[in-house]
JSON list of N, CA and C in Angstrom, two decimals:
[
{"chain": "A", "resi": 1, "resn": "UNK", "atom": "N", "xyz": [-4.88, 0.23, -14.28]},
{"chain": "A", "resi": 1, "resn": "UNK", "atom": "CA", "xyz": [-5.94, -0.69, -14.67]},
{"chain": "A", "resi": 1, "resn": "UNK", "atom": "C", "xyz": [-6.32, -1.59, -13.50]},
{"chain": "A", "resi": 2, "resn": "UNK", "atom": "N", "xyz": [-5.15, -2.20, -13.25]},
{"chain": "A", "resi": 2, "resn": "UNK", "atom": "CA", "xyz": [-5.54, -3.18, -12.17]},
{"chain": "A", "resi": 2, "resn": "UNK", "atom": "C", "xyz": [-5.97, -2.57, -10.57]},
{"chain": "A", "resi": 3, "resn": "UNK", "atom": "N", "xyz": [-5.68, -1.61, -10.11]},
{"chain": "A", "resi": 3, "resn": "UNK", "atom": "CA", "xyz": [-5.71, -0.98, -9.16]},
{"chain": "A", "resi": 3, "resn": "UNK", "atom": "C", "xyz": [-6.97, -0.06, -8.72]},
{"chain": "A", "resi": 4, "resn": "UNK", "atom": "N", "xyz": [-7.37, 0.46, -10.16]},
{"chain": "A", "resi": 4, "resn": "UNK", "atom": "CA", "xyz": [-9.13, 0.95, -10.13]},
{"chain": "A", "resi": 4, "resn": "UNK", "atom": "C", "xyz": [-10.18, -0.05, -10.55]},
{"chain": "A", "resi": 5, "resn": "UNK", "atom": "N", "xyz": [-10.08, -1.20, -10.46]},
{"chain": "A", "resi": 5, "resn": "UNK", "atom": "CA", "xyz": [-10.60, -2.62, -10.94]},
{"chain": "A", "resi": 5, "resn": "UNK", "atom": "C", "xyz": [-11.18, -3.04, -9.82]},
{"chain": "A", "resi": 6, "resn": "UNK", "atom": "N", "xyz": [-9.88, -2.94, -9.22]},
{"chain": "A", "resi": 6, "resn": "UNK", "atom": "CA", "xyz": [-10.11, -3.39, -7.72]},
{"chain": "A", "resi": 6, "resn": "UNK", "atom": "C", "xyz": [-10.71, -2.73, -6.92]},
{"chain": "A", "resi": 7, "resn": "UNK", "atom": "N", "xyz": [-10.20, -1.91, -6.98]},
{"chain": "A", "resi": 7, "resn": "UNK", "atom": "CA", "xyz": [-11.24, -0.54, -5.97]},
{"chain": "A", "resi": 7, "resn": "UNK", "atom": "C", "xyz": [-12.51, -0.20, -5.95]},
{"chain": "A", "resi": 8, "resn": "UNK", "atom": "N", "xyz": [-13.13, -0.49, -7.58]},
{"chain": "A", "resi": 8, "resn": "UNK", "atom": "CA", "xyz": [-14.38, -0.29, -7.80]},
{"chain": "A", "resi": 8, "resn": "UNK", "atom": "C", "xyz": [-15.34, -1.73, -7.23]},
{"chain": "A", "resi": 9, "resn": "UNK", "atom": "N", "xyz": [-14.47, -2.83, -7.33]},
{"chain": "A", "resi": 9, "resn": "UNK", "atom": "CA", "xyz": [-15.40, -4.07, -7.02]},
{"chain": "A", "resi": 9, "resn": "UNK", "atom": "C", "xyz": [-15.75, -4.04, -5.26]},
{"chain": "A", "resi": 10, "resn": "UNK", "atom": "N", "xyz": [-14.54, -3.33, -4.60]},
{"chain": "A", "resi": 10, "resn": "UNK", "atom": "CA", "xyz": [-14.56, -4.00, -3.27]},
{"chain": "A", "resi": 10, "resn": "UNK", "atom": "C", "xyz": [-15.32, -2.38, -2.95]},
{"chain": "A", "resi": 11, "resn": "UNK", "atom": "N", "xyz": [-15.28, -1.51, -3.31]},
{"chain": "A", "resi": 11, "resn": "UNK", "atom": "CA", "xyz": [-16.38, -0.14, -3.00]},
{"chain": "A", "resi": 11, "resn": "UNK", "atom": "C", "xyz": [-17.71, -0.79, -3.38]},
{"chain": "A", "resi": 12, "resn": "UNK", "atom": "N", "xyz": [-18.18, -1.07, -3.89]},
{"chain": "A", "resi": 12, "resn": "UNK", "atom": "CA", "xyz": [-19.29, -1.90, -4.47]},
{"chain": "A", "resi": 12, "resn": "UNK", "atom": "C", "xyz": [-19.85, -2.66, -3.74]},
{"chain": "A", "resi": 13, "resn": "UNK", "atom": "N", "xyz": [-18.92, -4.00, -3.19]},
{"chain": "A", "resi": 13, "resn": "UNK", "atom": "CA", "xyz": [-18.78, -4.83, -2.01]},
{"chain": "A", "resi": 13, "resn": "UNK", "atom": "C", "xyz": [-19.34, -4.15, -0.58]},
{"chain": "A", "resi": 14, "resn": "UNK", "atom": "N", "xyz": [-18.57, -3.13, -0.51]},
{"chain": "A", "resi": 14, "resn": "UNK", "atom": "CA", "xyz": [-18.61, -2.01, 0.28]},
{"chain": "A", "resi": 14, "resn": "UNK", "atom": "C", "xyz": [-19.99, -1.40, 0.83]},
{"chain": "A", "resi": 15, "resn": "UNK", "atom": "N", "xyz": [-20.58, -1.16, -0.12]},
{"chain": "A", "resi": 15, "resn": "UNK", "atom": "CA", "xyz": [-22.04, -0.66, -0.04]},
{"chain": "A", "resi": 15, "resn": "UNK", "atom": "C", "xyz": [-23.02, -1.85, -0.23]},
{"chain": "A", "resi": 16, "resn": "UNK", "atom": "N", "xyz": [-22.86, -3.01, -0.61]},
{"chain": "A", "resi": 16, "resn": "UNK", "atom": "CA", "xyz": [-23.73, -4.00, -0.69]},
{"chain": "A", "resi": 16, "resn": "UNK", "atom": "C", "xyz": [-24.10, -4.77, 0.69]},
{"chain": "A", "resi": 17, "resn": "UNK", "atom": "N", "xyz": [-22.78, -4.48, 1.16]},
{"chain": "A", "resi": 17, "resn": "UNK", "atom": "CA", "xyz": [-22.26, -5.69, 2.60]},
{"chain": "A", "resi": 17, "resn": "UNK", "atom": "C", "xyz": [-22.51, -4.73, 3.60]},
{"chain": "A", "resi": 18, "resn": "UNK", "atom": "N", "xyz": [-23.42, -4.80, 5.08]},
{"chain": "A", "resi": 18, "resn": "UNK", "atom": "CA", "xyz": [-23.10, -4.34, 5.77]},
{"chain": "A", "resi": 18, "resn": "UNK", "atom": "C", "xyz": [-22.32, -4.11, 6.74]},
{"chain": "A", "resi": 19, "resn": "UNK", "atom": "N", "xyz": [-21.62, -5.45, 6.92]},
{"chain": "A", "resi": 19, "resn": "UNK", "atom": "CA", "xyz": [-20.10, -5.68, 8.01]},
{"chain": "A", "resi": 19, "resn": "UNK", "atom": "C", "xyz": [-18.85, -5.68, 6.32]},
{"chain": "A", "resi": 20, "resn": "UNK", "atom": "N", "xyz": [-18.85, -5.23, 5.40]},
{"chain": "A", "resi": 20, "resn": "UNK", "atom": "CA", "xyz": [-17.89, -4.73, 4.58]},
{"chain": "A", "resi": 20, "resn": "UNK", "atom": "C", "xyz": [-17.49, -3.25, 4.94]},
{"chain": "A", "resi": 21, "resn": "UNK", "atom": "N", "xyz": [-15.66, -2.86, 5.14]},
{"chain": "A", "resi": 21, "resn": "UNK", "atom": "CA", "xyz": [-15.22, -1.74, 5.56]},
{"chain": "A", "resi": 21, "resn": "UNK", "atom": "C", "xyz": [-14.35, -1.49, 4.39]},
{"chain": "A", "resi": 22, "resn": "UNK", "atom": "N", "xyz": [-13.75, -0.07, 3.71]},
{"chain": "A", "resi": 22, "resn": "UNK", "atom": "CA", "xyz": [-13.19, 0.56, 2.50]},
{"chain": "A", "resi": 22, "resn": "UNK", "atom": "C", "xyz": [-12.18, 1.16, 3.35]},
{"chain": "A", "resi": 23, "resn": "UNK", "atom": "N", "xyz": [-11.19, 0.96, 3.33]},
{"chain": "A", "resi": 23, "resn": "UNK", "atom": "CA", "xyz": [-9.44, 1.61, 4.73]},
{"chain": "A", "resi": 23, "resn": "UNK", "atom": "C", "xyz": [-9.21, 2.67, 3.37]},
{"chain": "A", "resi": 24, "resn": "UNK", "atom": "N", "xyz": [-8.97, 2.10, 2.02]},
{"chain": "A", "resi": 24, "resn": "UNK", "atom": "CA", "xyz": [-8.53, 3.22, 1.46]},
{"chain": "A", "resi": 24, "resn": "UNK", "atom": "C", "xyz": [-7.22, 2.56, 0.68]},
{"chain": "A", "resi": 25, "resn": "UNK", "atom": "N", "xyz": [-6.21, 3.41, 0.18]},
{"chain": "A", "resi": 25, "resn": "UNK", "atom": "CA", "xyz": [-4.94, 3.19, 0.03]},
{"chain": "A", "resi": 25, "resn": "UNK", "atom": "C", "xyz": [-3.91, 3.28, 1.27]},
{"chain": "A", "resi": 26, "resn": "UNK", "atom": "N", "xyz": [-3.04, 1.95, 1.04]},
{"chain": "A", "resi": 26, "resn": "UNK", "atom": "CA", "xyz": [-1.96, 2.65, 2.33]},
{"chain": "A", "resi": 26, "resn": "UNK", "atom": "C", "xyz": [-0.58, 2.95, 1.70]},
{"chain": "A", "resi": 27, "resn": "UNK", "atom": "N", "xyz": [0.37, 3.96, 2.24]},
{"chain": "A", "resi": 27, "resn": "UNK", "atom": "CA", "xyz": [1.49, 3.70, 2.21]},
{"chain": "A", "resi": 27, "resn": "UNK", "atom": "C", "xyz": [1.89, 3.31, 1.48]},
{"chain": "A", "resi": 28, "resn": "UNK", "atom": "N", "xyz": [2.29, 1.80, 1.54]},
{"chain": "A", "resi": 28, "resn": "UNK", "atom": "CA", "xyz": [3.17, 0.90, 1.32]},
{"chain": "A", "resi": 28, "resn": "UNK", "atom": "C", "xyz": [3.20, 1.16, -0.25]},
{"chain": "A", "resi": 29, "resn": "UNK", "atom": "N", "xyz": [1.86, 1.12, -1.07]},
{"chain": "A", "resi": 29, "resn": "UNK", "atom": "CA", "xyz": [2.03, 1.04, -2.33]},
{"chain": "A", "resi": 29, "resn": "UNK", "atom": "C", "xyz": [2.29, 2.34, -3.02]},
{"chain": "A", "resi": 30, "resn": "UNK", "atom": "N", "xyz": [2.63, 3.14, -2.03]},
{"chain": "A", "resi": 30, "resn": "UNK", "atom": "CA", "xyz": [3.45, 4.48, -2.78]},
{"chain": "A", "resi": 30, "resn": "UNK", "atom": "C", "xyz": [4.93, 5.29, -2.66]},
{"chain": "A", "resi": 31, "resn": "UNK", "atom": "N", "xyz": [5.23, 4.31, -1.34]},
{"chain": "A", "resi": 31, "resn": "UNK", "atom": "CA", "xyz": [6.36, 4.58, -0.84]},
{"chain": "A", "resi": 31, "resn": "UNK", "atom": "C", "xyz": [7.63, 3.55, -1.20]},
{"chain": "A", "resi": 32, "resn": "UNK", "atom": "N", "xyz": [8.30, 3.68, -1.73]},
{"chain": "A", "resi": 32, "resn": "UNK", "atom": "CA", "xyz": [9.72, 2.80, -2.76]},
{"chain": "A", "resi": 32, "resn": "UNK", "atom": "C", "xyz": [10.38, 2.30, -1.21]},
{"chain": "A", "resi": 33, "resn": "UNK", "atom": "N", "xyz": [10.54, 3.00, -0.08]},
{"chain": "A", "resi": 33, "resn": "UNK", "atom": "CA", "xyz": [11.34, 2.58, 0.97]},
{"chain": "A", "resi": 33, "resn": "UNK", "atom": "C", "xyz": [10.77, 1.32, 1.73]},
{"chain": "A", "resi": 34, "resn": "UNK", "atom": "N", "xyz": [9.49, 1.24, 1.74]},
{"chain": "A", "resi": 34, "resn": "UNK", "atom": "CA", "xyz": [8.53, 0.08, 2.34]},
{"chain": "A", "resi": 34, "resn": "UNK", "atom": "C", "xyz": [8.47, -1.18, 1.14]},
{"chain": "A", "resi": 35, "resn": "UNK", "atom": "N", "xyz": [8.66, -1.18, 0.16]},
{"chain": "A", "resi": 35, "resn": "UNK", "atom": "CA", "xyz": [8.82, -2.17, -0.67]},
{"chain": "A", "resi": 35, "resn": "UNK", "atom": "C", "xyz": [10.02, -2.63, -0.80]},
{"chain": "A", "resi": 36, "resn": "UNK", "atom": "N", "xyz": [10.00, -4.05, -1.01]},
{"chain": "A", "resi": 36, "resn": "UNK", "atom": "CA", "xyz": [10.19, -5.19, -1.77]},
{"chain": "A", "resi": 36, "resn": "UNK", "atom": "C", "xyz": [11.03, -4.97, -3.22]},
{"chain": "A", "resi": 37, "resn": "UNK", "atom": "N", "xyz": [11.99, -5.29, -4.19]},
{"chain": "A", "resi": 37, "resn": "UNK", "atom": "CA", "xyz": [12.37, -5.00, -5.64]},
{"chain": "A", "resi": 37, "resn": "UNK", "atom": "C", "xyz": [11.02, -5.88, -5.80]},
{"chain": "A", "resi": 38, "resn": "UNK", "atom": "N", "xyz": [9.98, -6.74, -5.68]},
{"chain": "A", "resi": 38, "resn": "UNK", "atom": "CA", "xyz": [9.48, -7.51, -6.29]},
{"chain": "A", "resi": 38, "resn": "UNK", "atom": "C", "xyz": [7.57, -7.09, -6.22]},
{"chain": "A", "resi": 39, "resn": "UNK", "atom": "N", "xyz": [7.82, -5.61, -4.97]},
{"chain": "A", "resi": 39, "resn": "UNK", "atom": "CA", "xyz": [6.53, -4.77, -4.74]},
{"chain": "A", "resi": 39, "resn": "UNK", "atom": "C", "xyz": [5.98, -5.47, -3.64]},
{"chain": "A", "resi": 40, "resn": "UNK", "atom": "N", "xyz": [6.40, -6.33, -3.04]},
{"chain": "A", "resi": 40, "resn": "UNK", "atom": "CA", "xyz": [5.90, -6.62, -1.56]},
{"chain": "A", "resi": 40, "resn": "UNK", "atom": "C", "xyz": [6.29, -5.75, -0.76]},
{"chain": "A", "resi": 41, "resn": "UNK", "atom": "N", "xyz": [5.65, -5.83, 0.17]},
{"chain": "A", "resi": 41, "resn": "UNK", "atom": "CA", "xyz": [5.74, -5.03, 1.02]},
{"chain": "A", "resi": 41, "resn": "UNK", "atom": "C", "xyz": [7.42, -5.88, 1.83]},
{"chain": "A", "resi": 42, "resn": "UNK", "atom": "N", "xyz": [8.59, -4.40, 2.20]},
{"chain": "A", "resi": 42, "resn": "UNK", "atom": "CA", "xyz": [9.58, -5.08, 3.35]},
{"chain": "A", "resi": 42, "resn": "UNK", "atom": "C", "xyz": [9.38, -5.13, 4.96]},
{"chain": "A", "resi": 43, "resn": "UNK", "atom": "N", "xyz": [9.88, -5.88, 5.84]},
{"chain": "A", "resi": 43, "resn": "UNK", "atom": "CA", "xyz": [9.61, -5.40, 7.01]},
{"chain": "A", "resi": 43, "resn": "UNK", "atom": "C", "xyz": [9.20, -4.11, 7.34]},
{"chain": "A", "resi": 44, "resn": "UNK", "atom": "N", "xyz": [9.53, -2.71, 7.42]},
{"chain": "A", "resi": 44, "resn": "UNK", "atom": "CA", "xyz": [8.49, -2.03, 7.51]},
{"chain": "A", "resi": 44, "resn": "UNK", "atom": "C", "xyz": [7.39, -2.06, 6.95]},
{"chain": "A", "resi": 45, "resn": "UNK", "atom": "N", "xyz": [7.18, -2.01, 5.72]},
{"chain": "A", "resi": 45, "resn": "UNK", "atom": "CA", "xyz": [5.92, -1.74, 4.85]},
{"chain": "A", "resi": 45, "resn": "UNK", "atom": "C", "xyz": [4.92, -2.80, 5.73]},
{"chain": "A", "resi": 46, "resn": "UNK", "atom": "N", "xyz": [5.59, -4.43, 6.13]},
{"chain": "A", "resi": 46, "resn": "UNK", "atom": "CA", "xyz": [4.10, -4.80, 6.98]},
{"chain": "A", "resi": 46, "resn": "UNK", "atom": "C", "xyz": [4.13, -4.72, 8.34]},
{"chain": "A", "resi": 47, "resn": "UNK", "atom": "N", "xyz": [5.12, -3.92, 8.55]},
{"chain": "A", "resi": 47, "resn": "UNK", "atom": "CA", "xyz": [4.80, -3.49, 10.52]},
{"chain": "A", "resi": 47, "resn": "UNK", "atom": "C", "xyz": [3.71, -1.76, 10.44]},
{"chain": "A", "resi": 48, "resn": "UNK", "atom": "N", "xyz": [3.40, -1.24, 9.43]},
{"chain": "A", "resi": 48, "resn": "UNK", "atom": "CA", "xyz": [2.65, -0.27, 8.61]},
{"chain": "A", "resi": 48, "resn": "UNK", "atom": "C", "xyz": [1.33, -1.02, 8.59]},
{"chain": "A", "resi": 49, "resn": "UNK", "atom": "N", "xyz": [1.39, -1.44, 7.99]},
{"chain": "A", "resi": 49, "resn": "UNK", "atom": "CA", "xyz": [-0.15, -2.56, 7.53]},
{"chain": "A", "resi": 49, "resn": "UNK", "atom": "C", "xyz": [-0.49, -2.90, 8.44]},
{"chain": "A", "resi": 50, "resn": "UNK", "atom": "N", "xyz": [0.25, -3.51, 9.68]},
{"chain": "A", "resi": 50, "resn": "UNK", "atom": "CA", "xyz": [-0.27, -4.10, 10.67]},
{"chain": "A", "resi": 50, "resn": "UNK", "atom": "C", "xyz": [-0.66, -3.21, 11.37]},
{"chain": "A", "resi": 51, "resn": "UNK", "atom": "N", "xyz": [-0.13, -2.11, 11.91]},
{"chain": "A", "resi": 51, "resn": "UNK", "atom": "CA", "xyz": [-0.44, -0.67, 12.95]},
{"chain": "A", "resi": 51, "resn": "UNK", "atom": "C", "xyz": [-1.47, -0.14, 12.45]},
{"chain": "A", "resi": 52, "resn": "UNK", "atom": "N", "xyz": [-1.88, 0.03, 10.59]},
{"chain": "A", "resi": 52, "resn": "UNK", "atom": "CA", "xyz": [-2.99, 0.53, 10.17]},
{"chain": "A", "resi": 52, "resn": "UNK", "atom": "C", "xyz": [-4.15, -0.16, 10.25]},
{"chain": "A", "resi": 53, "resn": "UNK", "atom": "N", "xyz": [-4.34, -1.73, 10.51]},
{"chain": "A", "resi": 53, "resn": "UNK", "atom": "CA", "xyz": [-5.23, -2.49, 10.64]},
{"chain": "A", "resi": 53, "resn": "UNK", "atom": "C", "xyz": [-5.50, -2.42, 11.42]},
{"chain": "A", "resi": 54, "resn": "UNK", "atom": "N", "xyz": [-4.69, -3.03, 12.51]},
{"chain": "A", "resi": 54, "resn": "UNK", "atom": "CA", "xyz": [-5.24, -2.45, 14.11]},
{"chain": "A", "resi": 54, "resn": "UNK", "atom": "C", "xyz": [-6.14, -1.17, 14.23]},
{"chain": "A", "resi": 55, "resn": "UNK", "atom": "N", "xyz": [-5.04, 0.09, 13.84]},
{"chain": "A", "resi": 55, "resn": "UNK", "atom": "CA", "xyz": [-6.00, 0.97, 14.48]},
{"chain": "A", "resi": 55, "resn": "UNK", "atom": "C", "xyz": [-7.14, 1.23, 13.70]},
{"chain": "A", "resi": 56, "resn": "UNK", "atom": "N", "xyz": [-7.73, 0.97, 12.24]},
{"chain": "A", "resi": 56, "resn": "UNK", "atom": "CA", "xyz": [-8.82, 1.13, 12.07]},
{"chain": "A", "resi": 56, "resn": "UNK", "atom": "C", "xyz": [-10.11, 0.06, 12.71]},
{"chain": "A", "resi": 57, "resn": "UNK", "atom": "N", "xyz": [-9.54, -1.09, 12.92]},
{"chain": "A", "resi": 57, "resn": "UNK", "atom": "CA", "xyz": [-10.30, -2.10, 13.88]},
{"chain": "A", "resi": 57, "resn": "UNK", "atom": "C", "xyz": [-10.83, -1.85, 15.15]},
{"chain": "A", "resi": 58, "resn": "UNK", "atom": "N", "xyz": [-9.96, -0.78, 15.97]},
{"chain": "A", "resi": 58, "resn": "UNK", "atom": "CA", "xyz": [-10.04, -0.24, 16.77]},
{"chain": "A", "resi": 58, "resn": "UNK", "atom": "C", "xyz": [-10.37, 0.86, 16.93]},
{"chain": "A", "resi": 59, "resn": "UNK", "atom": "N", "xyz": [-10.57, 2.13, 15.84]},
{"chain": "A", "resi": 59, "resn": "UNK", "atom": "CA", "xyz": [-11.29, 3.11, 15.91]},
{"chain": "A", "resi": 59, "resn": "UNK", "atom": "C", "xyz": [-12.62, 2.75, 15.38]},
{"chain": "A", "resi": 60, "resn": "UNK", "atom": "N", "xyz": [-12.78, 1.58, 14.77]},
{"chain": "A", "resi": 60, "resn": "UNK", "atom": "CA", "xyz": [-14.27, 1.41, 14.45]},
{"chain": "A", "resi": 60, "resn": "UNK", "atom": "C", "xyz": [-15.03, 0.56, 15.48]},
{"chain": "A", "resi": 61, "resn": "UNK", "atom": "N", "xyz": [-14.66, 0.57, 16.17]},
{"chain": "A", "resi": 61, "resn": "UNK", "atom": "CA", "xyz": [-14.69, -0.44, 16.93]},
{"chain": "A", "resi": 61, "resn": "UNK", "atom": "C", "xyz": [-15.33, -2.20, 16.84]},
{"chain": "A", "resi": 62, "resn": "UNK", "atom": "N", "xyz": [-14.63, -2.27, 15.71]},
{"chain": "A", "resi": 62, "resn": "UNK", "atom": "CA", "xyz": [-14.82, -4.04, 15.49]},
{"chain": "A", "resi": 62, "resn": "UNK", "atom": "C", "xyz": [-14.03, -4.77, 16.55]},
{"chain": "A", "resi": 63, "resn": "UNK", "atom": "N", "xyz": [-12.69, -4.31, 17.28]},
{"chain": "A", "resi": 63, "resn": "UNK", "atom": "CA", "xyz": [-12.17, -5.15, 18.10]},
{"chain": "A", "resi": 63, "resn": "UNK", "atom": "C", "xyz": [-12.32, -4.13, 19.38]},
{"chain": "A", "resi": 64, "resn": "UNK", "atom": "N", "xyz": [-12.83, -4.25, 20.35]},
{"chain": "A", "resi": 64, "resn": "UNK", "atom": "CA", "xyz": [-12.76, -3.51, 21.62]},
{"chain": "A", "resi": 64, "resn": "UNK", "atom": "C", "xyz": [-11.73, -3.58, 22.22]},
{"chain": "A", "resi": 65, "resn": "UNK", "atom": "N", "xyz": [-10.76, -2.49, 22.25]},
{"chain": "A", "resi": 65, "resn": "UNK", "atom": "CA", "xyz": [-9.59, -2.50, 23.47]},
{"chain": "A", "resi": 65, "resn": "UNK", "atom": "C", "xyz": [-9.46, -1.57, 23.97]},
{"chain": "A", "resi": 66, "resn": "UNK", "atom": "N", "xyz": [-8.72, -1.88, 25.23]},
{"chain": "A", "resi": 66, "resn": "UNK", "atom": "CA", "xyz": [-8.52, -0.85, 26.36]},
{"chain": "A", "resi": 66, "resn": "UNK", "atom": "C", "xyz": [-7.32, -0.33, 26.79]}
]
């Protein structure tokens, strides 16, 4: 429920906004080893998040690096 709720508002967002970007699902919320008992993400799960942010920032090129 809560998870296609969300997805549908910020896809929506998505197509309304022109600097709005859709990454998708990551990881973290499917993998038991990257979580938290409480569903946060653990040290891996946000050294994941962080490497996936980057590089889509960087393959889209919103942040230029070299």
């Amino acid at each position: 429920y809560g998870y296609e709720r969300y997805k549908s508002l910020i896809t929506s967002l998505q197509t309304e906004r022109e600097q709005t970007y859709l990454y998708g699902p990551m990881r973290v919320t499917e993998d038991e080893t990257l979580r938290l008992p409480d569903k946060h993400p653990n040290e891996r799960g946000y050294s994941l998040i962080a490497n996936n942010l980057f590089n889509f920032l960087q393959s889209n090129k919103i942040i230029p690096c070299d």
